[in-house]
mmCIF file of C-alpha atoms in Angstrom:
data_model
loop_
_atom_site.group_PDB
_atom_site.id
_atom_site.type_symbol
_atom_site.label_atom_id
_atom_site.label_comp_id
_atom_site.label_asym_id
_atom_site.label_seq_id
_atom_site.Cartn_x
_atom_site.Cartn_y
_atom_site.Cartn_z
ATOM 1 C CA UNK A 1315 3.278 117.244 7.232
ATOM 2 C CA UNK A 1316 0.982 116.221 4.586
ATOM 3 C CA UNK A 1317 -2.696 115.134 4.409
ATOM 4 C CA UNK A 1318 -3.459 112.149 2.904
ATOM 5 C CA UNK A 1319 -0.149 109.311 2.335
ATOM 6 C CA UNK A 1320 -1.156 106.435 0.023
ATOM 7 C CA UNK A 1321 1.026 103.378 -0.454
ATOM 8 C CA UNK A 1322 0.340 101.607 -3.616
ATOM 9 C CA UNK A 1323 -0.275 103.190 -7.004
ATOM 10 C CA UNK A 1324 -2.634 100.791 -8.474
ATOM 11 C CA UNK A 1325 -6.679 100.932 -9.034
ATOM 12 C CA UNK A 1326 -7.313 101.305 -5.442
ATOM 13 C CA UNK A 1327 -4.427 103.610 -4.819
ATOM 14 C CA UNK A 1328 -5.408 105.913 -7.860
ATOM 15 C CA UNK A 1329 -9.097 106.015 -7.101
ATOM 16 C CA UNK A 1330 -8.731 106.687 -3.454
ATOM 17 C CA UNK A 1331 -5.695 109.736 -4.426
ATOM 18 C CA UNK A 1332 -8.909 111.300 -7.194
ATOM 19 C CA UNK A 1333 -10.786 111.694 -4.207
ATOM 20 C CA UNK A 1334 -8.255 112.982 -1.478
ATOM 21 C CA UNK A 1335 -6.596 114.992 -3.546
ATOM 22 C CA UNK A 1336 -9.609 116.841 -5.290
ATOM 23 C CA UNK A 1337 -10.981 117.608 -1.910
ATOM 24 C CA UNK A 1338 -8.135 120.005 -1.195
ATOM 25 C CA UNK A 1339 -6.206 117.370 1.277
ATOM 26 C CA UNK A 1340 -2.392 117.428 0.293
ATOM 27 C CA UNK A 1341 -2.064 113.777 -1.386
ATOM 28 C CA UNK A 1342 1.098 111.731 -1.302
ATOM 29 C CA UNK A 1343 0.650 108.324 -3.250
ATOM 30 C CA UNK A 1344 4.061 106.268 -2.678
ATOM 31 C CA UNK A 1345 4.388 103.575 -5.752
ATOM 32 C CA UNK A 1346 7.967 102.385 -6.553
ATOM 33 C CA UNK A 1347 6.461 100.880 -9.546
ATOM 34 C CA UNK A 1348 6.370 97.364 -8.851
ATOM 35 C CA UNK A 1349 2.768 96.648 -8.869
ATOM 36 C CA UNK A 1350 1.163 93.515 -10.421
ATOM 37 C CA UNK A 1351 -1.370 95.572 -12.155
ATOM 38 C CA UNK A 1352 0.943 96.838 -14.445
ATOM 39 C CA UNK A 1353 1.456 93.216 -15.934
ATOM 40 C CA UNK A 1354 -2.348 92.400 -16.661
ATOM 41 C CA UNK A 1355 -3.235 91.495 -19.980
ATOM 42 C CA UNK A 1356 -6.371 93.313 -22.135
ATOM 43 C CA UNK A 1357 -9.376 93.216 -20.251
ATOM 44 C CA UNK A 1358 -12.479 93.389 -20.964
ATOM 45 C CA UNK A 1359 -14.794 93.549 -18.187
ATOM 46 C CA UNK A 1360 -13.827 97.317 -16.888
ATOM 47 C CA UNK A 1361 -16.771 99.598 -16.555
ATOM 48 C CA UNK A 1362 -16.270 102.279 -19.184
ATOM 49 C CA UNK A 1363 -13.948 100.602 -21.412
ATOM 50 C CA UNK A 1364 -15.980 98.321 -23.851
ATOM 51 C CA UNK A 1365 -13.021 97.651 -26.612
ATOM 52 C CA UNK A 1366 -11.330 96.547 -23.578
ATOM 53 C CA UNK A 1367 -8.285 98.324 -21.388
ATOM 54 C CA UNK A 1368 -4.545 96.920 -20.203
ATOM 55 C CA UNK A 1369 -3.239 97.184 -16.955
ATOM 56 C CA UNK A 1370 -0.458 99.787 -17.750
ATOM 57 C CA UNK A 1371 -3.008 101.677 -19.613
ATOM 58 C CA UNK A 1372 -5.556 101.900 -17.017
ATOM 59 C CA UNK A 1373 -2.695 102.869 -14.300
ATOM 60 C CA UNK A 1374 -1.459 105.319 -16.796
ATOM 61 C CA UNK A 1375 -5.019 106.921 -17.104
ATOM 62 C CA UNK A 1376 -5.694 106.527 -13.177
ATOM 63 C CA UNK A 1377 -2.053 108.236 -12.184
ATOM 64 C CA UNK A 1378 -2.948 111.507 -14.831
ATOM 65 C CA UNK A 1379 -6.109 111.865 -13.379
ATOM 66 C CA UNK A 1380 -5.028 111.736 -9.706
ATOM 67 C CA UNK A 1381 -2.136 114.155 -10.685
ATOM 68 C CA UNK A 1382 -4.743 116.762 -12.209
ATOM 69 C CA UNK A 1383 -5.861 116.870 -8.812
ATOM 70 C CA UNK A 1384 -2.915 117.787 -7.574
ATOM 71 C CA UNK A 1385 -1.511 114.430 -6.602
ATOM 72 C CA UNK A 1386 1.976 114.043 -5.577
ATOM 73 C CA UNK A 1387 3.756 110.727 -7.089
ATOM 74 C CA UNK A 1388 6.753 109.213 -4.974
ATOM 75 C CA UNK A 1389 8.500 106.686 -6.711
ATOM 76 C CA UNK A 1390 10.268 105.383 -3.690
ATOM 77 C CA UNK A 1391 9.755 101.740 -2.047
ATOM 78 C CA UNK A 1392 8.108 102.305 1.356
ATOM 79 C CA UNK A 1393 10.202 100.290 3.932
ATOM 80 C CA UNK A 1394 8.878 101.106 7.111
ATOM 81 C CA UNK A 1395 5.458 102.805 8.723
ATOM 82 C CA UNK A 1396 5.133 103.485 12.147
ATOM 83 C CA UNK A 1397 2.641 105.434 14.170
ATOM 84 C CA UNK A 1398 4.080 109.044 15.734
ATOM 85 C CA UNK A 1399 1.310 110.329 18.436
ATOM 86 C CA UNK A 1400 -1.681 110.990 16.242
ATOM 87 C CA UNK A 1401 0.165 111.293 12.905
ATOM 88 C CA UNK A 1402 2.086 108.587 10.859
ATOM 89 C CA UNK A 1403 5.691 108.348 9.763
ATOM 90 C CA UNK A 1404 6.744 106.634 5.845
ATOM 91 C CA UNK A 1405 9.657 106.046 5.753
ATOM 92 C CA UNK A 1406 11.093 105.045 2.399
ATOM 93 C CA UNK A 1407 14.704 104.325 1.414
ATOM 94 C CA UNK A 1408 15.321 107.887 0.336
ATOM 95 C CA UNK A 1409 13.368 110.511 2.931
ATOM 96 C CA UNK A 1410 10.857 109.588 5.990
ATOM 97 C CA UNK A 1411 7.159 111.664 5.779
ATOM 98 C CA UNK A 1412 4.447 112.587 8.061
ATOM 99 C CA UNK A 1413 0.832 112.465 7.646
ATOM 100 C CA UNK A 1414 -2.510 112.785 9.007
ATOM 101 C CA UNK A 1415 -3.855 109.669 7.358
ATOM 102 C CA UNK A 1416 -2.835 106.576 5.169
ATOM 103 C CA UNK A 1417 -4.769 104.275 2.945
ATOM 104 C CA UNK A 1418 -2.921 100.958 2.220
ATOM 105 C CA UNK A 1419 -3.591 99.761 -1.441
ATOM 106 C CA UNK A 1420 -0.246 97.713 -1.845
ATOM 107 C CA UNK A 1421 -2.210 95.211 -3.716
ATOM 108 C CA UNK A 1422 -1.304 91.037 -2.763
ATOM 109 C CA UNK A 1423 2.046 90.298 -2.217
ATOM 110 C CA UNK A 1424 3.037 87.202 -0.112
ATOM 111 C CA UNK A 1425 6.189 85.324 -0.880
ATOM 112 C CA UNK A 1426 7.727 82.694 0.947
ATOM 113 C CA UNK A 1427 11.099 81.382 0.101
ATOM 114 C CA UNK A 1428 12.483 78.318 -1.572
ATOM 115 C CA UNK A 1429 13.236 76.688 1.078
ATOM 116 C CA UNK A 1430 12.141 73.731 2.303
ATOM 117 C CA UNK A 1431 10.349 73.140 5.957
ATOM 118 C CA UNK A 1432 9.696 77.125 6.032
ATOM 119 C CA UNK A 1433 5.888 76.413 6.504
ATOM 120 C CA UNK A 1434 6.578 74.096 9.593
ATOM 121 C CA UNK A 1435 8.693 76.362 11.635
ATOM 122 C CA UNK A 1436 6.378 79.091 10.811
ATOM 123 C CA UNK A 1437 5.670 80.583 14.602
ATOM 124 C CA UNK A 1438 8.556 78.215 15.828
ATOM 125 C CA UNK A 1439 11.660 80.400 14.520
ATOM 126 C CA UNK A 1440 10.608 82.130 11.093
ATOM 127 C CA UNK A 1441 8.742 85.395 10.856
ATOM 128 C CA UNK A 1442 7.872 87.647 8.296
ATOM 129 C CA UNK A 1443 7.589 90.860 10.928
ATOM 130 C CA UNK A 1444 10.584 91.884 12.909
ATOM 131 C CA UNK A 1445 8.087 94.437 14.585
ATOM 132 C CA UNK A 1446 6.112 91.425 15.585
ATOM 133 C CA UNK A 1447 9.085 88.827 16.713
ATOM 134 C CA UNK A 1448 12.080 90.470 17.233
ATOM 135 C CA UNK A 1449 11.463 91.196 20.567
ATOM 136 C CA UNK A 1450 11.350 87.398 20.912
ATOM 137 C CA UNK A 1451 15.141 87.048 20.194
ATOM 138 C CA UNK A 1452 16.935 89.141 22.249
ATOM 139 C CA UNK A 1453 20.671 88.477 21.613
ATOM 140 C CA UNK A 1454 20.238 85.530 19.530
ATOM 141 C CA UNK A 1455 21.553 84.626 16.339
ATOM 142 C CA UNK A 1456 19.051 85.462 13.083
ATOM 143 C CA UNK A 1457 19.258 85.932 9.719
ATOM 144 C CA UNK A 1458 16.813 87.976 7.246
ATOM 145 C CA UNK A 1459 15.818 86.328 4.083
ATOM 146 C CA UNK A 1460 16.106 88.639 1.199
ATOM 147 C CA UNK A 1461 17.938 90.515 -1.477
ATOM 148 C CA UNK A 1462 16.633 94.220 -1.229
ATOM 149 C CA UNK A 1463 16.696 97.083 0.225
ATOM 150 C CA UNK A 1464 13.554 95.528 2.535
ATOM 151 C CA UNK A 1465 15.842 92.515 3.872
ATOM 152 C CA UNK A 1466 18.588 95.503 4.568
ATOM 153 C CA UNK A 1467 15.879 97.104 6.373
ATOM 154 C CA UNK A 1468 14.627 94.685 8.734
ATOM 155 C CA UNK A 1469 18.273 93.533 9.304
ATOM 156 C CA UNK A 1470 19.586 96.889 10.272
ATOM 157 C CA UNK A 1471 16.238 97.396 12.523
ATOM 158 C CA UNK A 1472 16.870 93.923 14.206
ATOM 159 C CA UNK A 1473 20.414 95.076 15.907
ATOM 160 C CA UNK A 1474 18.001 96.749 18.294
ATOM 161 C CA UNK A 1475 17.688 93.675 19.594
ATOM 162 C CA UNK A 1476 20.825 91.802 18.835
ATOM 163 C CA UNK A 1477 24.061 92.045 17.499
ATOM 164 C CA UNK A 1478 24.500 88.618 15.611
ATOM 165 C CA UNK A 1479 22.612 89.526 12.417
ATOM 166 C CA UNK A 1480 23.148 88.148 8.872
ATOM 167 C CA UNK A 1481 21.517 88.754 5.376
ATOM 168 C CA UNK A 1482 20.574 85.491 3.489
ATOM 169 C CA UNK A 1483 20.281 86.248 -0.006
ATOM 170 C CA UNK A 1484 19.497 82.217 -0.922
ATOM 171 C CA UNK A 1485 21.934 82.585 -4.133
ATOM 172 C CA UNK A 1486 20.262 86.151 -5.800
ATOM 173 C CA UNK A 1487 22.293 88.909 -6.232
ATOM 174 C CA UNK A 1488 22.028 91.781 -3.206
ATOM 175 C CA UNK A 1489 20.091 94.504 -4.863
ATOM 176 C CA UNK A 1490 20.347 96.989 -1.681
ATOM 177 C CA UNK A 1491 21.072 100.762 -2.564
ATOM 178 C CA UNK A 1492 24.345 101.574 -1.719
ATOM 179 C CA UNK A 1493 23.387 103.344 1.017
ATOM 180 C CA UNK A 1494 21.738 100.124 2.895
ATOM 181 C CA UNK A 1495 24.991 98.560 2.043
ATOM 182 C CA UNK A 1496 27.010 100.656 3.241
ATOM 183 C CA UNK A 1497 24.871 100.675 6.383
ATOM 184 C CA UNK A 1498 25.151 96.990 6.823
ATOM 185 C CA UNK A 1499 29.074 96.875 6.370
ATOM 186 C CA UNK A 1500 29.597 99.469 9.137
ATOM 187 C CA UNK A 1501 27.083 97.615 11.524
ATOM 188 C CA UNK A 1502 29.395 94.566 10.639
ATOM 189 C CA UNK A 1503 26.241 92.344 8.976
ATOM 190 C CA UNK A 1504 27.179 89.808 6.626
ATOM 191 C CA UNK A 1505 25.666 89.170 3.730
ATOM 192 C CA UNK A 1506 25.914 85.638 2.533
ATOM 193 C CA UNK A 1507 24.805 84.516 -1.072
ATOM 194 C CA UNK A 1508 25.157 80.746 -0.779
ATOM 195 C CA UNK A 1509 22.055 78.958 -2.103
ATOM 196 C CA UNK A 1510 19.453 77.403 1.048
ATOM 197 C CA UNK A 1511 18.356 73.835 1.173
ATOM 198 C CA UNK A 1512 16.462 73.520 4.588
ATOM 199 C CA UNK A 1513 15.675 74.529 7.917
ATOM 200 C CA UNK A 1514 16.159 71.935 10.413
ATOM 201 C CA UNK A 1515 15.657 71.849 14.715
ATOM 202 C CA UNK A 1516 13.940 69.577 16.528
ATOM 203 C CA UNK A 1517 10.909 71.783 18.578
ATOM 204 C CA UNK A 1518 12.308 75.152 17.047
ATOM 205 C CA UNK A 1519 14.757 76.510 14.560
ATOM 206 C CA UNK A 1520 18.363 75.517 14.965
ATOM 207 C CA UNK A 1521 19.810 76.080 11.742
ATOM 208 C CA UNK A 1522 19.640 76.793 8.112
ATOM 209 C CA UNK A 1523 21.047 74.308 5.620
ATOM 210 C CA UNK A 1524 22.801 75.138 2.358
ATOM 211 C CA UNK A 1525 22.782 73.444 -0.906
ATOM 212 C CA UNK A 1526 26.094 72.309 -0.193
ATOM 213 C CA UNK A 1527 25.602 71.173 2.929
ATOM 214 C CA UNK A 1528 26.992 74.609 5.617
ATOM 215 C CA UNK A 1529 25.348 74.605 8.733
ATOM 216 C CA UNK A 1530 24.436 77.995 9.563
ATOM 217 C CA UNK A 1531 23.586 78.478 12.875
ATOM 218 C CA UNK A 1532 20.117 80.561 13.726
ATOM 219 C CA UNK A 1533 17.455 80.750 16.126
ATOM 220 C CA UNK A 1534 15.596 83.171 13.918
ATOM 221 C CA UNK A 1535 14.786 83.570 10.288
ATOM 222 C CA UNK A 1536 12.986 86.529 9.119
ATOM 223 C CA UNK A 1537 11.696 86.894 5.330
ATOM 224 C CA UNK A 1538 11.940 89.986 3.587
ATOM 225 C CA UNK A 1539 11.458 89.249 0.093
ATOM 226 C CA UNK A 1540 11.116 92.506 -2.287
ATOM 227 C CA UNK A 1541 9.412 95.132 -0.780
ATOM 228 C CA UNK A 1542 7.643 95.369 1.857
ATOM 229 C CA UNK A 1543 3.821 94.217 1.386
ATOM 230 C CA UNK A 1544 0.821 95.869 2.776
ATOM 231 C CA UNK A 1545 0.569 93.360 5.452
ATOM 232 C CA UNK A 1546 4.014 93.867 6.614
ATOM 233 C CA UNK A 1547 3.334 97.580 6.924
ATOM 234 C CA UNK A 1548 0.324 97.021 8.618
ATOM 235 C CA UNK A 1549 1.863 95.108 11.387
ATOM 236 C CA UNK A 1550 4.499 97.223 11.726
ATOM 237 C CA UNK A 1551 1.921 99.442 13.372
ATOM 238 C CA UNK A 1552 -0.300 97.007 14.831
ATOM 239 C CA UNK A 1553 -3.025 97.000 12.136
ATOM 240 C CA UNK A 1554 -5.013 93.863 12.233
ATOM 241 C CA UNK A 1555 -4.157 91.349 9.571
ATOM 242 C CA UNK A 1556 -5.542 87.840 8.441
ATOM 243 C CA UNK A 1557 -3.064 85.759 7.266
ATOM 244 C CA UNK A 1558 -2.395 87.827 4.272
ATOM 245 C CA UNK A 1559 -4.618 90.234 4.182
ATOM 246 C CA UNK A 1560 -5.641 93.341 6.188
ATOM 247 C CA UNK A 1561 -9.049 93.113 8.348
ATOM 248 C CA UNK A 1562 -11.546 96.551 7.728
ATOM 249 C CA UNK A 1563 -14.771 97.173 8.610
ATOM 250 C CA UNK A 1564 -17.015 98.301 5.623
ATOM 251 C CA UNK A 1565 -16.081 101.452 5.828
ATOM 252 C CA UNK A 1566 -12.153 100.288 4.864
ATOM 253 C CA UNK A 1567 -11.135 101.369 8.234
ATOM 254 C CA UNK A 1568 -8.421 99.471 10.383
ATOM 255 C CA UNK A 1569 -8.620 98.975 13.796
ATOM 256 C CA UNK A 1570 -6.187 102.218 13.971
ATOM 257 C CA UNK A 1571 -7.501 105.906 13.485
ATOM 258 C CA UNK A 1572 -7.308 107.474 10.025
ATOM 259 C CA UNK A 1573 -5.790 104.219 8.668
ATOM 260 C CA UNK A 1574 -7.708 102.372 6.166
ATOM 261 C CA UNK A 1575 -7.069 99.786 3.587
ATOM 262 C CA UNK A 1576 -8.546 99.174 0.056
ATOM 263 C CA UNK A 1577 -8.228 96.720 -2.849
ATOM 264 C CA UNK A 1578 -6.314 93.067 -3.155
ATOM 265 C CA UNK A 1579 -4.693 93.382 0.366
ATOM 266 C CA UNK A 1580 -7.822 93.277 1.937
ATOM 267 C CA UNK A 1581 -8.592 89.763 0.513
ATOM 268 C CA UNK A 1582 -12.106 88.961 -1.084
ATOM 269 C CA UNK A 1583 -12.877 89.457 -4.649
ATOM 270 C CA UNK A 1584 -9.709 90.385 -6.412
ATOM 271 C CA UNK A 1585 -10.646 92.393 -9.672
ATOM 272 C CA UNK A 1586 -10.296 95.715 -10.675
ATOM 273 C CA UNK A 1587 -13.562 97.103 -10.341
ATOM 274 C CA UNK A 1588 -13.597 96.037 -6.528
ATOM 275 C CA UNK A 1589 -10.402 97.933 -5.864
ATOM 276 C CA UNK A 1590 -11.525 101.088 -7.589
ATOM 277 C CA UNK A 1591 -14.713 100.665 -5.340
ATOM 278 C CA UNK A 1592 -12.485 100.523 -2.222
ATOM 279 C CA UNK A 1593 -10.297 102.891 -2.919
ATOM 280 C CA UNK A 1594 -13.310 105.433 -2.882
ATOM 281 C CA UNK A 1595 -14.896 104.371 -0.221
ATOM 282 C CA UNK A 1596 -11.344 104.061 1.742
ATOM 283 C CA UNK A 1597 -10.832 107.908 0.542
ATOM 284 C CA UNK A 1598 -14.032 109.381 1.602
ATOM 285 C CA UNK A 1599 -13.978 107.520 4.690
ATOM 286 C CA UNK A 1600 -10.990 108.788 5.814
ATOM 287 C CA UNK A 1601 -12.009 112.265 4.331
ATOM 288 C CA UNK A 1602 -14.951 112.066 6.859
ATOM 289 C CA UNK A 1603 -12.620 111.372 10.005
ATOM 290 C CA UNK A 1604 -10.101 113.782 8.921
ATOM 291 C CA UNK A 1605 -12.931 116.654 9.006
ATOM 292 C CA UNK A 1606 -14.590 115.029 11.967
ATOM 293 C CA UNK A 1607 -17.656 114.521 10.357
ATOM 294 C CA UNK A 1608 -16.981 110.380 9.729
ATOM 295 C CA UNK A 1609 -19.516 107.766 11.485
ATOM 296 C CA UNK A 1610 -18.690 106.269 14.471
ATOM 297 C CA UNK A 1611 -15.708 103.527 14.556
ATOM 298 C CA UNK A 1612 -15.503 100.892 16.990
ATOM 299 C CA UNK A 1613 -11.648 100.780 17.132
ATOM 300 C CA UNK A 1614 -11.605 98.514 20.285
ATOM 301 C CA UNK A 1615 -13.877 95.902 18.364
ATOM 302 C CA UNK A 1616 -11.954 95.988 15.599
ATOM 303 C CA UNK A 1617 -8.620 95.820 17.792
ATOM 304 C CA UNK A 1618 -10.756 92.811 19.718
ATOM 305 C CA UNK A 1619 -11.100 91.163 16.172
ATOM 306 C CA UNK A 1620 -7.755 91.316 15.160
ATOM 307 C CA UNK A 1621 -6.892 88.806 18.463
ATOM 308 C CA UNK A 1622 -9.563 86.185 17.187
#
């Protein structure tokens, strides 16, 4: 059991991890190393860095702070959360972890396939949580869009529901760990490569179209491109979410206890400074309600909210 788990290893991640960690609470920060921030030019509008700072540099400077503190750094892609009594369960494609409290700072990642008419049957046949939906397809065919070990995932976690599951790649390469595939070849899953057109049905999803013209039949198509994003994770728990972002009060707190949520995946002004000011506010939030001493949160509003 650890303290504090923190999924995302980028401004917001870091800064919340500083504070967790340097107030004696056993701090996991889970960061497979795929974050955009890594990728962002010289900037020059950082507090505290008037020559200007990179993105790797400033993650390289946040992750050796947070590790003086004591910090632990899994680099591991988080594929699943999910809610155990009062504690919370990470599971990532190597171990599964407990802890007392999470901060989400995956950053913004929404991706929608190449394929045409996904938008329209959005709701009417394609998801993008198969905690959400796949309750809704009980022993129907569906197919998980993807080419990681996230689309292995959700595939292997949909045969609770039924056993006529198939991995879409849409013409990548299957990237799963050899584990996952090995997984999916004793569950008998397919996974097909062939490039997708369209999705065609007349109220609701019928069928999936390839470029060369294969009918594949489906009543459900859920996407699971690269890893899983905060808002996945969040609603594999039953954190509210907004579109494509997750809803907090000002505190950062979710509508779940000890869950809170800081930087680009809670939507608004997407810059560095903002996330480092969220992660900090997300950490000593949650340091509050960990020691009991935290204000007052209205979990059922916020649970009320996320049905709006």
């Amino acid at each position: 059991m650890i303290d504090v788990a923190i999924i995302g290893g980028g401004p917001a991640g870091l800064s919340a991890a500083v504070y967790t960690a340097r107030a004696d609470q056993e701090t996991y920060v889970f960061d497979d190393g795929s974050g955009t921030t890594r990728d962002v030019d010289r900037m020059e509008n950082v507090y505290g860095f008037p020559e200007g700072i990179t993105g790797p540099e400033l993650v390289e400077r946040g992750h050796r702070q947070a590790e003086k503190f004591g910090t632990e750094f899994v680099s591991e892609e988080v594929v699943r959360l999910a809610q155990s009594g009062e504690t919370y369960e990470i599971e990532t494609t190597e171990s599964t972890y407990e802890a007392r409290g999470v901060v989400l700072a995956t950053g913004a990642s929404y991706k929608s396939p190449a394929i045409k008419h996904v938008e329209e049957f959005e709701g009417q046949g394609v998801s993008y949580c198969v905690e959400c939906d796949a309750f809704f397809y009980r022993d129907d065919p569906v197919a998980v869009v993807g080419a990681a070990n996230y689309a292995a995932k959700e595939a292997l976690m949909l045969l609770d529901y039924t056993d006529d599951v198939q991995v879409l790649t849409n013409g990548n390469e299957f990237e799963a760990d050899p584990g996952l595939r090995d997984r999916l070849d004793e569950e008998g899953i397919p996974v097909r490569t062939d490039r997708l057109d369209r999705l065609e049905g007349e109220d609701m999803l019928e069928r999936v179209v390839t470029r060369d013209g294969e009918e594949i039949a489906v009543e459900g198509v859920f996407v699971a491109l690269g890893a899983a994003g905060g808002t996945d994770l969040a609603e594999m728990i039953g954190v509210a979410t907004e579109g494509q972002t997750i809803r907090t009060d000002e505190e950062m707190a979710t509508n779940l206890p000890h869950v809170y949520a800081a930087g680009d995946v809670t939507g608004g002004q997407r810059q560095i400074n903002t996330s480092v000011g969220e992660g900090t506010r997300a950490a000593i939030s949650l340091l509050e309600a960990l020691r009991g001493t935290g204000e007052y949160v209205d979990y059922q509003k916020l649970e009320t909210a996320a049905g709006d």
